[in-house]
Coordinates of C-alpha atoms and ligand atoms in Angstrom, one line a residue:
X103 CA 107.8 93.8 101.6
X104 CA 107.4 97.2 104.2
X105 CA 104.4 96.5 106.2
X106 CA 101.4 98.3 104.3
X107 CA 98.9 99.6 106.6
X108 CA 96.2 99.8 103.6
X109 CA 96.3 96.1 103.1
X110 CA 96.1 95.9 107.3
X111 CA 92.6 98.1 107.5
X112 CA 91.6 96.6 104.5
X113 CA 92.2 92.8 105.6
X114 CA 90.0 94.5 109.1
X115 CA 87.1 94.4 107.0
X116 CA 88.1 91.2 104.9
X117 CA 86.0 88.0 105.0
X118 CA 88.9 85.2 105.2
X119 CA 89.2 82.5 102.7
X120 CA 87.7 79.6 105.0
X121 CA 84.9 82.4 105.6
X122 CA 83.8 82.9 101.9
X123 CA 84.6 79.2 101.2
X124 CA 82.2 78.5 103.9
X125 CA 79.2 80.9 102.9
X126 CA 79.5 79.5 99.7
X127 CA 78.9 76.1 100.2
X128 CA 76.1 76.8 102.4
X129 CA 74.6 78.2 99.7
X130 CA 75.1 75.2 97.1
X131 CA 72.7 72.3 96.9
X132 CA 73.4 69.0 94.8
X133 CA 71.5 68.5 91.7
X134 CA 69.3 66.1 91.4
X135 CA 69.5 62.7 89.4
X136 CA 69.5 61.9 86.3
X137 CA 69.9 58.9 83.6
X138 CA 73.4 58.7 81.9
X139 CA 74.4 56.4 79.6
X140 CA 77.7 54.1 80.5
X141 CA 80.2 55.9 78.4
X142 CA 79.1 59.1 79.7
X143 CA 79.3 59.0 83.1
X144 CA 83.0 59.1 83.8
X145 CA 83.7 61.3 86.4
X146 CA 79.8 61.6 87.3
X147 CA 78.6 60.5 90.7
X148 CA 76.6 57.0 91.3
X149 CA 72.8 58.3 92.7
X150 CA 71.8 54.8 93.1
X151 CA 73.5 51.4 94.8
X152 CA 74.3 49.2 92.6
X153 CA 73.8 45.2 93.1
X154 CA 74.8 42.3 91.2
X155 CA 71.9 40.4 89.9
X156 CA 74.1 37.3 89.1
X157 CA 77.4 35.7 90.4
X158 CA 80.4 37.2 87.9
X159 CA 81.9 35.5 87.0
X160 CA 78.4 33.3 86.2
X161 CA 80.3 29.9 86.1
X162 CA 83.3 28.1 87.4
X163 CA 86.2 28.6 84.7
X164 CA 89.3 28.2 83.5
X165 CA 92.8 30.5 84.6
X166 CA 94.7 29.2 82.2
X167 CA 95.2 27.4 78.7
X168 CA 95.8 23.8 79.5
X169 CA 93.7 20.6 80.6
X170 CA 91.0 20.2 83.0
X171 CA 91.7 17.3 85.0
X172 CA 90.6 15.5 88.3
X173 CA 93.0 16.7 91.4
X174 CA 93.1 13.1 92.4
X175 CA 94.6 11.8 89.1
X176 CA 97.4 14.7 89.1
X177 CA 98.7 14.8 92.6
X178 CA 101.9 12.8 91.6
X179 CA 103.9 13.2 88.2
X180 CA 104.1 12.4 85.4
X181 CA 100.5 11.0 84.8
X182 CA 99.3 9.9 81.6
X183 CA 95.6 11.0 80.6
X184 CA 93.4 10.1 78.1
X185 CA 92.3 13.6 76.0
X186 CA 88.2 13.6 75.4
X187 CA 87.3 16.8 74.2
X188 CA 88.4 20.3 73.6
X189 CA 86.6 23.4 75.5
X190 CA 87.1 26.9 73.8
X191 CA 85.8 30.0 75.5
X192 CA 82.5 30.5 74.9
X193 CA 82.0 27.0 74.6
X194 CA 79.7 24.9 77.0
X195 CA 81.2 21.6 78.0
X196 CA 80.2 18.7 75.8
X197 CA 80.1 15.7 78.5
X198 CA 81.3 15.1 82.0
X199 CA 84.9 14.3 83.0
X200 CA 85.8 10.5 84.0
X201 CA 88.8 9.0 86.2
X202 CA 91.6 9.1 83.4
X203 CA 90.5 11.5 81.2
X204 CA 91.5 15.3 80.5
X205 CA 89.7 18.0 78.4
X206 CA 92.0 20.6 76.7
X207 CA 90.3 24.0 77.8
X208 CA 90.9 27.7 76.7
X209 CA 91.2 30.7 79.2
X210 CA 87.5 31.2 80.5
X211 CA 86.0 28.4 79.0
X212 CA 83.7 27.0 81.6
X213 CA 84.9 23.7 83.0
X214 CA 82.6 20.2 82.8
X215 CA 80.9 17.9 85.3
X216 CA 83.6 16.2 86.8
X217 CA 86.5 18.5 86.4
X218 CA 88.0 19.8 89.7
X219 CA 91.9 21.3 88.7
X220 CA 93.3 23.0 85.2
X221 CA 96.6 21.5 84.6
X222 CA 98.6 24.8 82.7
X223 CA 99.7 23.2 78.8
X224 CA 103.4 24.6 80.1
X225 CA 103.5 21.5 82.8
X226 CA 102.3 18.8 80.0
X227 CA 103.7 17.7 77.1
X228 CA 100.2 19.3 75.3
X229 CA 99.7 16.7 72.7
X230 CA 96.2 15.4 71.2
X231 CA 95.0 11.9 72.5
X232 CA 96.9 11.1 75.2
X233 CA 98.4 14.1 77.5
X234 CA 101.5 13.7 79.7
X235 CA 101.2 15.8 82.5
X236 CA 104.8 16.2 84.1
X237 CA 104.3 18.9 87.3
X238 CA 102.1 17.3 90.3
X239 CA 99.1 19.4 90.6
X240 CA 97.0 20.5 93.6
X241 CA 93.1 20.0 93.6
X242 CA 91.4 23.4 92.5
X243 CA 94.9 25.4 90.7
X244 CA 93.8 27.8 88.0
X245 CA 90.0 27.6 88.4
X246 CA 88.0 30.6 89.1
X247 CA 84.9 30.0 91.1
X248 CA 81.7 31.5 90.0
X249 CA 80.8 34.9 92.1
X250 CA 84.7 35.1 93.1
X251 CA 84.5 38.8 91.4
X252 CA 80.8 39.7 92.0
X253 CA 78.4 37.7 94.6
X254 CA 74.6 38.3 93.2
X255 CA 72.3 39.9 95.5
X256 CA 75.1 42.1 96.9
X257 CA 75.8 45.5 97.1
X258 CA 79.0 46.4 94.8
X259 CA 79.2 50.2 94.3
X260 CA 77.4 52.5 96.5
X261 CA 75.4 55.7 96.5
X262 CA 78.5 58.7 96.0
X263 CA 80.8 56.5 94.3
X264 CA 82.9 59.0 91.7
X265 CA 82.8 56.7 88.7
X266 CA 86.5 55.6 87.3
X267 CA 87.3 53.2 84.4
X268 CA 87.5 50.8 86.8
X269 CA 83.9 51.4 88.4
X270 CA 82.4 52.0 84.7
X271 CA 84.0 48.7 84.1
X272 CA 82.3 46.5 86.9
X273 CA 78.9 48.5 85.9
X274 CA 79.2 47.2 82.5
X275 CA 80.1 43.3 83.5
X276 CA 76.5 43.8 85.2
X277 CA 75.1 44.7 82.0
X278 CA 74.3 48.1 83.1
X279 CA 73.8 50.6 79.9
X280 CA 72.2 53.2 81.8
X281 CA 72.6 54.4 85.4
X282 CA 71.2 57.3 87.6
X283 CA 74.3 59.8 88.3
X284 CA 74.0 63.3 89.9
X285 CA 73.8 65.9 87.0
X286 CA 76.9 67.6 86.4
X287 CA 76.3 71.7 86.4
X288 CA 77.0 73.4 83.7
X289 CA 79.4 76.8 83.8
X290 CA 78.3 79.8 81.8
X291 CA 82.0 82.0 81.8
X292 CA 81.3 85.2 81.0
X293 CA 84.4 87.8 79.9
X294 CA 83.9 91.6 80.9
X295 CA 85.6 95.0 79.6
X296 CA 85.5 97.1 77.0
X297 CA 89.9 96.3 76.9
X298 CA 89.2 93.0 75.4
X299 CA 90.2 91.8 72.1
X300 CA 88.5 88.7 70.3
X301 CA 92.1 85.9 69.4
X302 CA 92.3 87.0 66.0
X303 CA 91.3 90.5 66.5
X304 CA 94.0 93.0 65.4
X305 CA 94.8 94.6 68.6
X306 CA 94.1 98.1 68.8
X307 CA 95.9 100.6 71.5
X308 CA 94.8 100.0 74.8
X309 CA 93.7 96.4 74.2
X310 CA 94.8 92.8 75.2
X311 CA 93.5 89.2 74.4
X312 CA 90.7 88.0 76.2
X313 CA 92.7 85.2 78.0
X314 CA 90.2 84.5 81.1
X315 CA 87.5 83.0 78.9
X316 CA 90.1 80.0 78.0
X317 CA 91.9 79.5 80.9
X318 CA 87.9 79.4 83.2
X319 CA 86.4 77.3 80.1
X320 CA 89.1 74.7 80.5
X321 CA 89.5 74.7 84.2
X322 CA 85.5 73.5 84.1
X323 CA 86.6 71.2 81.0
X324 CA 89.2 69.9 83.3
X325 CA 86.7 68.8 85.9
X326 CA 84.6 66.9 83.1
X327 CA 82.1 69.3 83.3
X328 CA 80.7 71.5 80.0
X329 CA 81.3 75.0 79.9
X330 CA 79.0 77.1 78.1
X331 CA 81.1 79.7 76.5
X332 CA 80.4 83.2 76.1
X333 CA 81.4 86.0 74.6
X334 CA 82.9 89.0 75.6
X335 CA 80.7 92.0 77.3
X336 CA 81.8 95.2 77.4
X337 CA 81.6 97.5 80.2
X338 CA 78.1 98.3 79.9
X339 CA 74.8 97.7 82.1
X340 CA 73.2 97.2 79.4
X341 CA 75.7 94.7 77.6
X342 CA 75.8 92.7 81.4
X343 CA 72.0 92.7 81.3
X344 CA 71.6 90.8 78.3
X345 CA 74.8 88.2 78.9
X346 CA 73.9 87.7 81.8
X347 CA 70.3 86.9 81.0
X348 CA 71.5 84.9 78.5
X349 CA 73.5 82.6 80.7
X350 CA 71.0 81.8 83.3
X351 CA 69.0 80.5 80.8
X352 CA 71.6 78.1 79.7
X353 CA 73.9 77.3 82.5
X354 CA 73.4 76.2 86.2
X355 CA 76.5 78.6 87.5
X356 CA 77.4 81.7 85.6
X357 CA 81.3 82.6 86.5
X358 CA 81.9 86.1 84.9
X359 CA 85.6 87.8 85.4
X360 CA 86.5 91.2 85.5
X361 CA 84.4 94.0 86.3
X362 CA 84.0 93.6 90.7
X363 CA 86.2 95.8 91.2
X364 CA 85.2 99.8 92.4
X365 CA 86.0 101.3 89.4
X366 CA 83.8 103.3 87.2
X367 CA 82.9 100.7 84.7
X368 CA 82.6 97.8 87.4
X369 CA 78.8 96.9 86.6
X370 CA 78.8 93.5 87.7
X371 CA 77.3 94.3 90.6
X372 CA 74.6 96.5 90.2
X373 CA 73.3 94.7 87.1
X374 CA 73.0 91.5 89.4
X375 CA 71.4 93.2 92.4
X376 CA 68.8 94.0 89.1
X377 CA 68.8 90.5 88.1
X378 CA 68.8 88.5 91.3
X379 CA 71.2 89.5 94.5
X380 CA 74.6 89.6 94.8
X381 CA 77.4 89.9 98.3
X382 CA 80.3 91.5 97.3
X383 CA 83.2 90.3 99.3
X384 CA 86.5 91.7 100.0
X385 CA 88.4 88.7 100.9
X386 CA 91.8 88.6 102.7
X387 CA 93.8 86.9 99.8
X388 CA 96.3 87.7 97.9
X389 CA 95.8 87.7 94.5
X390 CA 92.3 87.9 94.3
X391 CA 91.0 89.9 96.8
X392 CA 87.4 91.2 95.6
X393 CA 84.3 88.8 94.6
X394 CA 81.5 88.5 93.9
X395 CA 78.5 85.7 94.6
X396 CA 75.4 85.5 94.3
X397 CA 72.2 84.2 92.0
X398 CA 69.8 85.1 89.5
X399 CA 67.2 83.0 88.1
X400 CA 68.0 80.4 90.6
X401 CA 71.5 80.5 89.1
X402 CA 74.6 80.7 91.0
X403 CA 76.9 83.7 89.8
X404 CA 80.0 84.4 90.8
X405 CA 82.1 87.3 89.9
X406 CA 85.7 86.7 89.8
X407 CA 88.4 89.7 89.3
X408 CA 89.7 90.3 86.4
X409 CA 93.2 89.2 86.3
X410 CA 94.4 86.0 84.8
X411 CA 95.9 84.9 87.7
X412 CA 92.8 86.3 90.5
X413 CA 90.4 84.6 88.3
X414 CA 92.4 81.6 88.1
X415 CA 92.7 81.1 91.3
X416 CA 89.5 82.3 92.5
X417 CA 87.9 79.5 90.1
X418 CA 89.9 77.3 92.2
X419 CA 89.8 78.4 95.8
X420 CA 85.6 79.4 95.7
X421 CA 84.1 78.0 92.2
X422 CA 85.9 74.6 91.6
X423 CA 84.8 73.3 95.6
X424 CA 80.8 74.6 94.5
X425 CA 80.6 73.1 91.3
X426 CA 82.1 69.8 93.1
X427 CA 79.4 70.1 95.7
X428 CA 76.7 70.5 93.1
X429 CA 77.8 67.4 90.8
X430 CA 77.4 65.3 94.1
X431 CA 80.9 64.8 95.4
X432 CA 82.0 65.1 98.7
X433 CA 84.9 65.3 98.9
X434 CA 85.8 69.2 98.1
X435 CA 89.3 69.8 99.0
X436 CA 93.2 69.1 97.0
X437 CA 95.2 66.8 98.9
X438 CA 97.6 69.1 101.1
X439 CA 101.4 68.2 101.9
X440 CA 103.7 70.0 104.1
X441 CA 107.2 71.2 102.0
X442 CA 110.4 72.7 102.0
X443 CA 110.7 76.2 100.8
X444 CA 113.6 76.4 98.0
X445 CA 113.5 80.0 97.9
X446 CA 112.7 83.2 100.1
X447 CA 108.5 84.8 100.3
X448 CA 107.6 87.6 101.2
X449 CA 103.8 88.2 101.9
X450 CA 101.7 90.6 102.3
X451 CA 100.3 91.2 105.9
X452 CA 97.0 90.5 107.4
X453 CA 96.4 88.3 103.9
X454 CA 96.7 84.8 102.8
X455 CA 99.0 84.6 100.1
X456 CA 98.4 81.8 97.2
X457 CA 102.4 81.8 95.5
X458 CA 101.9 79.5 92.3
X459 CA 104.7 76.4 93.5
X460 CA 106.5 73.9 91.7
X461 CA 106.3 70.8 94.3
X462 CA 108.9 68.2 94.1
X463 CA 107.5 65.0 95.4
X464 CA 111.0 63.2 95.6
X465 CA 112.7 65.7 97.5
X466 CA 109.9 67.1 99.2
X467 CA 110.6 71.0 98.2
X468 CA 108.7 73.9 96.6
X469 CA 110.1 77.0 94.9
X470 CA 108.2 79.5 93.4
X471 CA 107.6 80.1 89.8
X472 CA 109.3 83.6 89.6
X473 CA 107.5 86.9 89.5
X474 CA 104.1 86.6 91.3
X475 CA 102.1 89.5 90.0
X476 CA 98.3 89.1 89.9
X477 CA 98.7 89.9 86.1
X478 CA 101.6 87.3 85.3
X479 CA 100.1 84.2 84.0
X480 CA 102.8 82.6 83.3
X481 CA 103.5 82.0 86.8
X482 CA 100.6 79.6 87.0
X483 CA 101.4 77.6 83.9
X484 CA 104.8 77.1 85.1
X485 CA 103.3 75.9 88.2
X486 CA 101.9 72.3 89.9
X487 CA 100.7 73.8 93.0
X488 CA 100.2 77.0 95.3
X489 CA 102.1 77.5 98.3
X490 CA 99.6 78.9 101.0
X491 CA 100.9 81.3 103.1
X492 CA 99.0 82.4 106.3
X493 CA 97.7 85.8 106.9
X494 CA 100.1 86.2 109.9
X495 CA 103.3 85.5 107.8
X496 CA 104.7 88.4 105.9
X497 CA 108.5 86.3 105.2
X498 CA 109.8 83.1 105.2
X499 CA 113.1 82.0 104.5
X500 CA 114.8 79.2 102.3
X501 CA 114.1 75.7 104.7
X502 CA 111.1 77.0 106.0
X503 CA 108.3 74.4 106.0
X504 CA 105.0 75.7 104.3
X505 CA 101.7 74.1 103.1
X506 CA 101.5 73.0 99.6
X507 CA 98.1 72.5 97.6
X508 CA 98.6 70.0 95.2
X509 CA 96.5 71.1 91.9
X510 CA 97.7 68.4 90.0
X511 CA 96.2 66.2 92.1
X512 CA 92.5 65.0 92.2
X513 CA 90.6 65.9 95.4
X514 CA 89.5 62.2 95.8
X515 CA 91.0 58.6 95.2
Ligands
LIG254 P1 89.0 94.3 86.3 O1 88.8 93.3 87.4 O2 87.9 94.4 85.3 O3 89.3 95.6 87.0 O4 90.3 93.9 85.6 C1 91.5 93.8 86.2 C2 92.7 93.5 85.2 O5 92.5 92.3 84.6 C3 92.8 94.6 84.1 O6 94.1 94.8 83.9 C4 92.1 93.9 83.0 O7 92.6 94.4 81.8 C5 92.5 92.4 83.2 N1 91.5 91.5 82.6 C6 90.2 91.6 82.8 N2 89.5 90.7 82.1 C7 90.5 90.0 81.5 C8 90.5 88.8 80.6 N3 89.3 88.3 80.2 N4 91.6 88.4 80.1 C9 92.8 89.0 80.4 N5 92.9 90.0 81.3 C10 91.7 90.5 81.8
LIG255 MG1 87.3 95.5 83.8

């Protein structure tokens, strides 16, 4: 690509990414918290530590299916037992355990006075009255102490934990049905121009499909969060006015596309200097390079560009980090890996350059995804990742090592 000396002045005047990233985050508080039920809080962030109020498990119990037994009558083989009961899980003991005698026992069935060792039915000869056990046993196999999982009075999960099946899982062996989670935001996506067709619209000339309100919607589906869906506005003030009134009311971030650019029908942002305030950013990026932020009612707005692939990626770069911040995570950022180049770049100069990647973990290479035009979509649904090149590159050549961001990946665990 010949060195264009528009993008150079321009990128003079350019906030960088890391800049803009920056400025937004300062701007972005956590919310507060709030009750959720179990089921419902997957993904949400733990606003309270959370103790066990008893040992889990709440009782010594059984590993296995077989016999509970006394160590000292197993520690040589074959030993002959007298059988004296039966213990199913769920069951409580009926009786201690004497010299001599075995109980059958289930898996978690709790094990009687006496008992010290569960004998596994595989290494007997698992018959009714009288049990032949025929593998020598060690004192304490196959029994599960009480509070070996979960000691009561101490702290298990801890204020910022992002809850996973796993968490949700030890909350509800606590008997937890409700817990206090940061609220997760919810994302008012706006579409703007008068060139946008509803799906099933018959396209008339100079019209396309409104493709930006899917592709934002599910991006903030994709983090577990609820978009608030919008329609389209066309390039009016007054049409901006009302949406945009509109989603404040309803929504805790507004992300609009389209419309921030210069031209003669960009309202965006004098209708939110009306509304609230607004900075309007030139940013050194490539694709993506104006946008928008700012707040009315309270509400965070930010104006992304129009095309599919700016908006895209501006949802990722600027939004996705903010709305993290806000539902109380901390950590912000995709894991990052250094790759092989399987192809040639060039980039424009004085800008950072997002090309939409396919990583391979195995071999540890990244190619590009074909033609990387702000308007080609396809290049980011054929992609895993971006391949970020630095402002002060303008080519690199197959082998070259470049960072990767790994969008398919979550920014934490
Ligand atoms: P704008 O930022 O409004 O100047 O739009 C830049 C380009 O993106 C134009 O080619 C628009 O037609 C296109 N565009 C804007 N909004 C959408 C949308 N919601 N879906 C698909 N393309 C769009
Ligand atoms: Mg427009």
């Amino acid at each position: 690509m010949p060195v264009s000396t528009s993008s150079a002045r321009a990128a003079a005047r350019s906030l960088s990414v890391d800049e803009a990233l920056e400025r937004i985050l300062a701007r972005v508080r956590t919310l507060e918290p709030v009750p959720a039920e179990l089921l419902d809080a997957l993904g949400a962030v733990l606003a309270e530590d959370i103790a066990a109020d008893r040992d889990v498990p709440p009782f010594r119990n059984s590993a296995m299916d077989g016999y509970a037994v006394r160590g000292a009558d197993v520690a040589t083989a074959p030993a002959k037992l007298r059988v004296t009961g039966e213990i199913a899980a769920g069951a409580a003991p009926q009786g201690a355990l004497g010299p001599g005698e075995a109980m059958r026992i289930m898996t978690g069935a709790p094990l009687p006075d006496g008992a010290d060792t569960i004998v596994r039915v595989e290494d007997t000869d698992n018959r009714i009255d009288t049990v032949t056990i025929t593998v020598a046993t060690k004192p304490g196999t196959s029994v599960r102490a009480a509070g070996e999982d979960l000691k009561a009075g101490e702290t298990i999960l801890r204020r910022g934990t992002v809850l996973r099946a796993a968490e949700i899982g030890v909350l509800a062996t606590l008997g937890k049905r409700s817990i206090s989670v940061t609220r997760r935001p919810r994302v008012a996506i706006v579409s703007t121009g008068d060139e946008l067709a509803e799906l099933d619209a018959p396209l008339r000339p100079g019209q396309i499909r409104d493709a930006n309100r899917y592709s934002l919607a599910s991006a903030v589906s994709a983090m577990g969060l609820e978009p608030v869906v919008l329609g389209i506005v066309r390039d009016t003030a007054d049409d901006l006015r009302h949406a945009l009134r509109a989603a404040a009311a309803q929504a805790d971030v507004i992300v609009t596309s389209g419309g921030v650019s210069v031209g003669d029908h960009d309202h965006v942002k004098p209708v939110v200097d009306e509304l609230g305030s607004m900075d309007f950013w030139s940013i050194a990026i490539r694709p993506g390079r104006p946008l928008a932020f700012g707040e009315i009612d309270g509400r965070l707005i930010f104006g992304l560009p129009g095309n599919p692939v700016s908006s895209l990626l501006g949802f990722e770069l600027f939004v996705r980090p903010a709305l993290l911040k806000m539902a109380g995570r901390t950590l912000l950022h995709r894991p990052r890996v250094t790759a092989t180049l399987n192809d040639t770049l060039d980039t424009p100069p004085g800008l950072r350059f997002f090309a939409r990647g396919v990583y391979d973990p195995a071999s540890g290479t990244v190619r590009t995804t074909g033609p990387q035009g702000s308007g080609i979509l396809r290049s980011m649904a054929l992609a895993n990742s971006f391949i970020d090149v630095p402002e002060t590159i303008q080519h690199l050549d197959r082998g070259a090592q470049v960072t990767v961001i790994r969008t398919d990946q979550p920014e934490d665990h």
